[in-house]
Coordinates of C-alpha atoms in Angstrom, one line a residue:
Chain A
X201 CA -55.0 136.2 140.7
X202 CA -53.8 137.3 137.4
X203 CA -50.9 139.8 137.6
X204 CA -52.1 142.6 135.1
X205 CA -49.2 144.8 135.9
X206 CA -47.0 142.2 134.7
X207 CA -48.8 141.7 131.6
X208 CA -48.7 145.6 131.1
X209 CA -45.0 145.5 131.6
X210 CA -44.2 142.8 129.2
X211 CA -46.9 143.9 126.5
X212 CA -44.4 145.7 124.2
X213 CA -42.4 142.4 124.1
X214 CA -45.4 140.4 123.4
X215 CA -46.5 142.8 120.6
X216 CA -43.1 142.5 119.0
X217 CA -43.3 138.8 119.2
X218 CA -46.8 138.9 117.7
X219 CA -45.4 140.9 114.8
X220 CA -42.7 138.2 114.3
X221 CA -45.2 135.5 114.3
X222 CA -47.3 137.4 111.7
X223 CA -44.0 138.0 109.5
X224 CA -43.0 134.4 109.6
X225 CA -46.5 133.2 108.8
X226 CA -47.0 135.6 105.9
X227 CA -43.6 135.0 104.3
X228 CA -43.7 131.3 104.6
X229 CA -47.3 131.3 103.4
X230 CA -46.6 133.4 100.4
X231 CA -43.4 131.2 99.5
X232 CA -45.2 127.9 100.2
X233 CA -48.2 128.9 97.9
X234 CA -45.7 129.6 94.9
X235 CA -43.7 126.5 95.7
X236 CA -46.8 124.3 96.0
X237 CA -48.3 125.6 92.9
X238 CA -45.1 125.0 91.0
X239 CA -44.7 121.6 92.2
X240 CA -48.3 120.7 91.8
X241 CA -48.2 121.7 88.2
X242 CA -44.7 119.9 87.7
X243 CA -46.0 116.8 89.2
X244 CA -48.8 116.7 86.5
X245 CA -46.4 116.7 83.6
X246 CA -45.5 113.2 83.1
X247 CA -41.8 113.3 83.3
X248 CA -40.3 110.6 85.5
X249 CA -37.1 112.9 86.1
X250 CA -39.3 115.4 87.9
X251 CA -42.1 113.1 89.3
X252 CA -39.9 110.7 91.2
X253 CA -38.0 113.5 93.0
X254 CA -41.2 115.4 94.1
X255 CA -42.9 112.0 95.4
X256 CA -39.7 111.5 97.5
X257 CA -39.8 115.0 98.7
X258 CA -43.5 114.9 99.6
X259 CA -43.0 111.5 101.3
X260 CA -40.0 112.7 103.5
X261 CA -42.1 115.9 104.4
X262 CA -45.3 114.1 105.3
X263 CA -43.6 111.3 107.3
X264 CA -41.3 113.3 109.4
X265 CA -42.1 115.8 112.2
X266 CA -41.6 119.4 111.3
X267 CA -39.4 119.9 114.2
X268 CA -36.8 117.4 112.7
X269 CA -37.1 119.3 109.3
X270 CA -36.5 122.6 111.1
X271 CA -33.4 121.2 112.9
X272 CA -32.1 119.7 109.5
X273 CA -32.4 123.1 107.7
X274 CA -30.8 125.1 110.5
X275 CA -28.0 122.8 111.5
X276 CA -27.8 120.8 108.1
X277 CA -27.5 123.4 105.5
X278 CA -24.7 125.3 107.2
X279 CA -22.8 122.0 107.2
X280 CA -23.0 122.1 103.5
X281 CA -21.8 125.6 103.4
X282 CA -25.0 127.4 103.3
X283 CA -24.9 129.8 106.4
X284 CA -28.3 130.8 107.5
X285 CA -29.7 133.0 110.4
X286 CA -32.5 131.3 112.4
X287 CA -35.1 133.5 110.7
X288 CA -34.1 132.3 107.2
X289 CA -33.9 128.6 108.5
X290 CA -37.6 128.9 109.9
X291 CA -38.9 130.4 106.7
X292 CA -37.1 127.7 104.5
X293 CA -38.4 124.9 106.7
X294 CA -42.0 126.2 106.9
X295 CA -42.1 127.0 103.3
X296 CA -41.0 123.5 102.3
X297 CA -43.3 121.9 104.6
X298 CA -46.4 123.8 103.8
X299 CA -45.4 123.9 100.2
X300 CA -45.4 120.2 100.0
X301 CA -48.8 119.9 101.4
X302 CA -50.1 122.6 99.2
X303 CA -48.6 120.9 96.2
X304 CA -51.0 118.0 96.7
X305 CA -53.8 120.1 97.1
X306 CA -53.1 122.0 93.7
X307 CA -52.4 118.7 92.0
X308 CA -55.8 117.4 93.2
X309 CA -57.4 120.6 92.0
X310 CA -55.6 120.3 88.5
X311 CA -56.8 116.8 88.2
X312 CA -60.5 117.9 88.8
X313 CA -60.3 120.2 85.8
X314 CA -62.1 118.7 82.7
X315 CA -59.7 118.0 79.8
X316 CA -62.0 119.9 77.5
X317 CA -60.7 123.1 79.0
X318 CA -57.2 122.3 77.8
X319 CA -58.5 121.2 74.3
X320 CA -60.4 124.5 74.0
X321 CA -57.5 126.5 74.9
X322 CA -55.3 124.4 72.4
X323 CA -57.9 124.8 69.6
X324 CA -57.9 128.7 70.3
X325 CA -54.1 128.7 69.8
X326 CA -53.3 129.8 73.5
X327 CA -49.8 128.9 74.6
X328 CA -49.3 126.5 77.4
X329 CA -48.4 129.4 79.8
X330 CA -51.5 131.4 79.0
X331 CA -53.6 128.3 79.3
X332 CA -52.4 127.8 82.8
X333 CA -52.6 131.5 83.8
X334 CA -55.8 132.4 82.2
X335 CA -58.0 129.3 82.0
X336 CA -56.8 126.4 84.4
X337 CA -55.3 128.0 87.7
X338 CA -58.1 130.5 88.2
X339 CA -60.5 127.5 88.3
X340 CA -58.2 125.5 90.3
X341 CA -57.8 128.0 93.0
X342 CA -61.5 128.8 93.2
X343 CA -62.0 125.0 93.9
X344 CA -59.1 124.5 96.4
X345 CA -59.7 127.6 98.5
X346 CA -61.2 125.8 101.6
X347 CA -58.4 123.2 101.8
X348 CA -55.8 126.0 101.3
X349 CA -57.2 128.0 104.1
X350 CA -57.0 125.2 106.6
X351 CA -53.5 124.5 105.5
X352 CA -52.6 128.1 106.3
X353 CA -54.3 127.9 109.7
X354 CA -52.0 124.9 110.4
X355 CA -49.0 126.8 109.4
X356 CA -49.8 129.8 111.7
X357 CA -49.7 127.5 114.7
X358 CA -46.7 125.6 113.4
X359 CA -44.7 128.7 113.6
X360 CA -44.4 128.2 117.2
X361 CA -41.7 125.7 116.6
X362 CA -39.4 128.6 115.5
X363 CA -39.1 129.1 119.3
X364 CA -36.5 126.2 119.3
X365 CA -34.3 128.4 117.1
X366 CA -34.5 131.3 119.6
X367 CA -36.5 133.4 117.3
X368 CA -38.5 135.8 119.3
X369 CA -41.9 135.0 118.1
X370 CA -44.9 134.6 120.5
X371 CA -44.1 131.2 121.9
X372 CA -40.4 132.0 122.5
X373 CA -41.4 135.2 124.2
X374 CA -43.7 133.4 126.5
X375 CA -41.1 131.0 127.6
X376 CA -38.4 133.5 128.2
X377 CA -40.9 135.7 130.2
X378 CA -42.2 132.8 132.1
X379 CA -38.6 131.6 133.2
X380 CA -37.7 135.2 134.4
X381 CA -41.0 136.0 136.2
X382 CA -42.1 132.6 137.2
X383 CA -45.6 133.6 136.3
X384 CA -46.5 130.9 133.9
X385 CA -50.2 131.6 133.7
X386 CA -49.8 135.3 132.5
X387 CA -46.9 134.3 130.4
X388 CA -48.5 131.6 128.4
X389 CA -52.1 133.1 128.7
X390 CA -51.3 136.1 126.7
X391 CA -49.9 133.9 123.7
X392 CA -53.1 131.9 124.0
X393 CA -55.2 135.0 123.6
X394 CA -52.9 136.3 120.7
X395 CA -53.1 133.0 118.7
X396 CA -56.8 133.1 119.4
X397 CA -56.9 136.8 118.0
X398 CA -55.0 135.7 114.9
X399 CA -57.1 132.6 114.4
X400 CA -60.3 134.9 114.6
X401 CA -59.1 137.4 112.3
X402 CA -57.8 134.8 109.7
X403 CA -61.1 132.8 109.9
X404 CA -63.3 135.9 109.5
X405 CA -61.2 136.8 106.4
X406 CA -61.5 133.4 105.1
X407 CA -65.3 133.3 105.6
X408 CA -65.5 136.6 103.8
X409 CA -63.6 135.3 100.9
X410 CA -65.6 132.1 100.7
X411 CA -68.9 133.9 101.0
X412 CA -68.1 136.3 98.3
X413 CA -67.4 133.3 96.0
X414 CA -70.8 131.5 97.1
X415 CA -72.6 134.8 96.6
X416 CA -71.6 135.2 93.0
X417 CA -72.6 131.5 92.4
X418 CA -76.0 132.2 94.0
X419 CA -76.5 135.3 92.1
X420 CA -75.8 133.5 89.0
X421 CA -78.2 130.7 89.4
X422 CA -80.8 133.4 90.7
X423 CA -80.4 135.3 87.5
X424 CA -81.0 132.1 85.4
X425 CA -84.3 131.5 87.2
X426 CA -85.5 135.0 86.8
X427 CA -84.5 135.0 83.0
X428 CA -86.0 131.6 82.4
X429 CA -89.4 132.8 83.9
X430 CA -89.3 136.0 81.9
X431 CA -88.8 133.9 78.6
Chain B
X147 CA -56.9 125.8 43.8
X148 CA -55.0 124.4 46.8
X149 CA -57.0 122.5 49.3
X150 CA -57.3 124.1 52.8
X151 CA -57.0 120.6 54.4
X152 CA -55.2 117.8 52.7
X153 CA -55.2 114.4 54.4
X154 CA -53.2 111.5 53.0
X155 CA -53.0 107.8 54.2
X156 CA -53.9 108.9 57.7
X157 CA -53.7 106.1 60.1
X158 CA -54.4 105.9 63.7
X159 CA -54.7 103.5 66.6
X160 CA -55.6 103.7 70.2
X161 CA -53.5 100.7 71.4
X162 CA -54.8 97.7 69.6
X163 CA -58.0 99.5 68.3
X164 CA -57.4 100.6 64.8
X165 CA -59.6 103.7 64.5
X166 CA -58.5 105.4 61.4
X167 CA -57.4 103.4 58.1
X168 CA -55.7 105.2 55.3
X169 CA -57.9 108.2 55.2
X170 CA -57.6 110.4 52.1
X171 CA -59.4 113.6 52.0
X172 CA -59.3 117.1 50.5
X173 CA -61.2 120.1 51.6
X174 CA -61.3 123.1 49.3
X175 CA -62.1 126.7 50.0
X176 CA -65.8 127.0 50.5
X177 CA -66.4 123.4 51.0
X178 CA -69.0 122.2 53.6
X179 CA -68.0 118.7 54.4
X180 CA -70.3 116.7 56.5
X181 CA -68.7 113.5 58.1
X182 CA -71.4 110.9 59.2
X183 CA -71.5 107.4 60.1
X184 CA -72.3 105.0 63.1
X185 CA -70.9 105.9 66.6
X186 CA -67.3 104.6 66.9
X187 CA -66.6 105.0 63.2
X188 CA -63.8 107.4 63.9
X189 CA -65.5 110.8 62.8
X190 CA -64.5 112.6 65.9
X191 CA -61.1 111.2 66.0
X192 CA -60.6 112.3 62.4
X193 CA -61.8 115.9 62.8
X194 CA -59.6 116.0 66.1
X195 CA -56.5 115.0 64.2
X196 CA -56.8 117.9 61.9
X197 CA -55.4 120.4 64.6
X198 CA -53.7 117.7 66.4
X199 CA -55.9 117.6 69.4
X200 CA -55.4 113.9 68.6
X201 CA -52.0 112.6 67.6
X202 CA -51.7 110.1 64.8
X203 CA -49.2 107.3 63.9
X204 CA -48.8 107.5 60.1
X205 CA -49.7 109.5 57.0
X206 CA -49.8 113.2 57.0
X207 CA -52.3 116.1 57.2
X208 CA -51.7 119.6 55.7
X209 CA -53.7 122.6 56.6
X210 CA -53.1 125.8 54.8
X211 CA -50.2 124.0 53.1
X212 CA -48.6 123.6 56.4
X213 CA -47.8 120.1 57.8
X214 CA -49.5 119.7 61.2
X215 CA -46.4 117.8 62.5
X216 CA -44.1 120.0 60.9
X217 CA -43.1 122.7 63.6
X218 CA -44.5 124.2 66.7
X219 CA -45.0 127.5 64.6
X220 CA -46.8 125.6 61.9
X221 CA -49.3 124.1 64.4
X222 CA -49.7 127.3 66.2
X223 CA -50.6 129.1 62.9
X224 CA -52.9 126.3 62.0
X225 CA -54.8 126.4 65.3
X226 CA -55.0 130.2 65.3
X227 CA -56.5 130.3 61.9
X228 CA -59.1 127.4 62.4
X229 CA -62.0 127.4 64.7
X230 CA -63.2 124.4 66.7
X231 CA -66.5 123.7 68.3
X232 CA -66.8 120.7 70.6
X233 CA -69.8 118.6 71.6
X234 CA -69.5 119.8 75.2
X235 CA -69.0 123.3 74.4
X236 CA -65.7 123.6 76.6
X237 CA -66.6 127.2 77.6
X238 CA -64.4 128.7 80.3
X239 CA -66.8 128.4 83.5
X240 CA -65.0 131.2 85.3
X241 CA -65.2 133.8 82.7
X242 CA -68.3 135.8 81.4
X243 CA -69.6 135.4 78.0
X244 CA -67.6 138.5 76.8
X245 CA -64.3 137.3 78.4
X246 CA -64.9 133.8 77.0
X247 CA -65.0 135.4 73.4
X248 CA -62.2 138.0 74.1
X249 CA -59.6 135.8 75.9
X250 CA -58.0 134.1 72.9
X251 CA -58.2 137.1 70.7
X252 CA -56.2 139.1 73.3
X253 CA -53.8 136.4 74.5
X254 CA -53.3 134.3 71.3
X255 CA -53.8 136.9 68.6
X256 CA -52.4 139.9 70.7
X257 CA -55.3 142.0 69.6
X258 CA -56.0 145.3 71.7
X259 CA -58.6 144.7 74.3
X260 CA -60.9 147.2 72.9
X261 CA -60.7 145.9 69.4
X262 CA -61.4 142.5 70.9
X263 CA -64.5 143.6 72.7
X264 CA -65.9 145.2 69.6
X265 CA -65.2 142.2 67.5
X266 CA -66.8 140.0 70.3
X267 CA -70.0 142.1 70.4
X268 CA -70.4 141.7 66.6
X269 CA -69.9 138.0 66.8
X270 CA -72.2 137.6 69.8
X271 CA -74.9 139.8 68.0
X272 CA -74.7 137.5 65.1
X273 CA -75.5 134.4 67.1
X274 CA -78.4 136.2 68.9
X275 CA -76.7 136.7 72.2
X276 CA -76.5 140.5 72.4
X277 CA -78.2 140.4 76.0
X278 CA -75.7 137.9 77.4
X279 CA -72.4 139.5 77.4
X280 CA -72.0 139.5 81.3
X281 CA -73.7 136.1 81.9
X282 CA -71.6 133.2 83.2
X283 CA -71.8 130.0 81.1
X284 CA -73.8 128.2 83.9
X285 CA -76.5 130.7 83.4
X286 CA -77.0 129.8 79.9
X287 CA -78.9 127.1 78.1
X288 CA -77.2 124.4 76.2
X289 CA -78.1 126.1 72.9
X290 CA -77.0 129.3 74.0
X291 CA -73.6 127.9 75.3
X292 CA -73.0 126.3 72.0
X293 CA -73.7 129.7 70.3
X294 CA -71.1 131.2 72.4
X295 CA -68.7 128.6 71.7
X296 CA -69.2 129.3 67.9
X297 CA -68.9 133.0 68.5
X298 CA -65.6 132.4 70.3
X299 CA -64.3 130.4 67.5
X300 CA -65.4 132.9 64.9
X301 CA -63.8 135.9 66.7
X302 CA -60.4 134.5 65.9
X303 CA -61.6 135.1 62.2
X304 CA -60.8 131.5 61.1
X305 CA -60.4 130.4 57.5
X306 CA -62.0 127.1 58.4
X307 CA -64.4 125.8 61.0
X308 CA -64.4 122.4 62.5
X309 CA -67.6 121.1 64.2
X310 CA -67.4 117.9 66.4
X311 CA -70.9 116.9 66.9
X312 CA -72.0 120.4 68.0
X313 CA -75.7 119.4 68.6
X314 CA -75.3 115.9 70.1
X315 CA -75.4 117.3 73.6
X316 CA -78.5 119.6 73.1
X317 CA -82.1 119.1 74.1
X318 CA -84.1 118.7 70.8
X319 CA -85.6 122.1 70.8
X320 CA -82.2 123.7 71.1
X321 CA -80.7 122.1 68.2
X322 CA -82.3 124.3 65.6
X323 CA -81.0 127.5 67.0
X324 CA -77.5 126.1 66.7
X325 CA -78.0 124.5 63.2
X326 CA -79.4 127.9 62.0
X327 CA -76.1 129.6 62.9
X328 CA -74.3 126.8 61.0
X329 CA -76.4 127.4 58.1
X330 CA -75.8 131.0 58.0
X331 CA -72.1 130.6 58.2
X332 CA -72.2 128.0 55.2
X333 CA -74.3 130.5 53.1
X334 CA -71.5 133.1 53.8
X335 CA -69.1 130.8 52.3
X336 CA -67.1 129.6 55.4
X337 CA -65.2 126.4 54.8
X338 CA -66.6 123.9 57.3
X339 CA -66.0 120.3 58.3
X340 CA -68.9 119.0 60.4
X341 CA -69.3 115.8 62.2
X342 CA -73.0 115.3 62.8
X343 CA -75.9 112.9 63.0
X344 CA -78.3 115.6 61.7
X345 CA -78.8 114.3 58.2
X346 CA -81.6 116.7 57.2
X347 CA -79.2 119.6 58.1
X348 CA -76.3 117.6 56.0
X349 CA -78.7 117.6 53.1
X350 CA -79.3 121.3 53.5
X351 CA -75.9 122.6 53.8
X352 CA -73.4 120.1 52.8
X353 CA -71.8 120.1 49.3
X354 CA -69.8 117.0 50.2
X355 CA -70.5 114.2 52.4
X356 CA -68.1 111.5 53.8
X357 CA -69.3 108.4 55.3
X358 CA -67.1 106.4 57.7
X359 CA -67.5 103.1 59.3
X360 CA -65.0 101.2 61.5
X361 CA -62.2 103.7 60.7
X362 CA -62.6 103.7 56.9
X363 CA -63.9 106.4 54.7
X364 CA -66.3 104.3 52.6
X365 CA -67.9 107.0 50.7
X366 CA -66.8 110.6 49.8
X367 CA -69.2 112.1 47.4
X368 CA -71.3 115.1 46.6
X369 CA -74.4 115.7 48.7
X370 CA -76.8 114.9 46.1
X371 CA -74.9 111.7 44.9
X372 CA -74.7 110.6 48.6
X373 CA -78.4 110.7 49.2
X374 CA -79.7 109.5 45.8
X375 CA -76.9 107.1 44.5
X376 CA -74.6 106.0 47.4
X377 CA -71.9 103.7 46.0
X378 CA -71.0 101.3 49.0
X379 CA -73.7 98.9 50.3
X380 CA -72.8 99.9 53.8
X381 CA -73.7 103.4 53.0
X382 CA -77.2 102.3 51.6
X383 CA -77.8 100.3 54.7
X384 CA -76.9 103.3 56.9
X385 CA -79.1 105.6 54.8
X386 CA -82.0 103.3 54.9
X387 CA -82.0 103.1 58.7
X388 CA -81.9 106.8 59.3
X389 CA -83.8 108.4 56.6

């Protein structure tokens, strides 16, 4: 039978581990979104000096396991004189990895915008920065929201790899509790439930965002029909 | 009087395709110039070169006495002071009608938001869209969209308006509502260059008509002369087919 006393005893440890997972996910999520957006925009500007390195970077990230990338950051960068604590290494590795995938999503989104949008902005005298900020990117993010959400849900699960750097997040905590208590079902069962809860919260939040978007579209077309009939 | 737009020996190719051949053109304040001609003649390319939406290889264009290829500041000044209306409207779909009209006033002309809104209301009322401030572009008909696009350009208080086939993407019954707005503008003395196939409209508002074919400006004359006494045989042939 499940040992609920054990779960109760280790609950504070699990909760602090949960908080660590949330921190890593949030920080990496925000950084990767910024990185991916910048890379996505840069890769659209047709400069070879920029494009080739970005393509190489994306190629390496996509072809290699995240675990290897994590080791490379954590043990490779200090060899180059950049000293990192495990938490920083994890954030860097996850941000680079997810950022790379997001850059491709953003690039696809940018490609889907009609060139007339750029022309109208130019004709109105808007600067390139304002064009991006006020005209192009708002449309891009509206379109790429679903793939972005699924990318972030991968990120949350991937943070479990931080366990190999002894960062006390959910998976690491589970392993260490399991090895001291010899109760693997309780030790790994609680993390399963925690990941499940994170997943539920995240997917409900995503659905609310996506539905809010759909509703504005629906209301718009509803109005149109109403007004057409009135005419 | 200095011309607002001065084009000299303008030459442009897309690869091997020679789309504009040695174009010379002056547009003076108050002129309403209609550019017509068969599809692929280079009319749209020509009007798009004026604000450098399209680059060109040789010759020069001056707008407001500033070379369009002179400097970034020149080009910015030219674009801020000229309005452009496109065939496919190019409204910003994520913004309301009001936001479409105020965006460039605020972020390109650095106008205060309240002032921009007041101005936008005035422009939208003038094109008959006072009930559509909060609508999104996809809730509007084609004619309404194009009128928003015109209001958006006018809100920048331009010294010249460029129209690139403004009615070609519209249903026949919506063409008139857009042309009416343009006729009013012409009567108010706005300097305009219009690429269009609407020859009845051209006859009504244009004081000058240019006829292009295969990249050449074959004819540039007053409206009356163009319709009654065209010089080139190609123009006569064109007119006989469309009138």
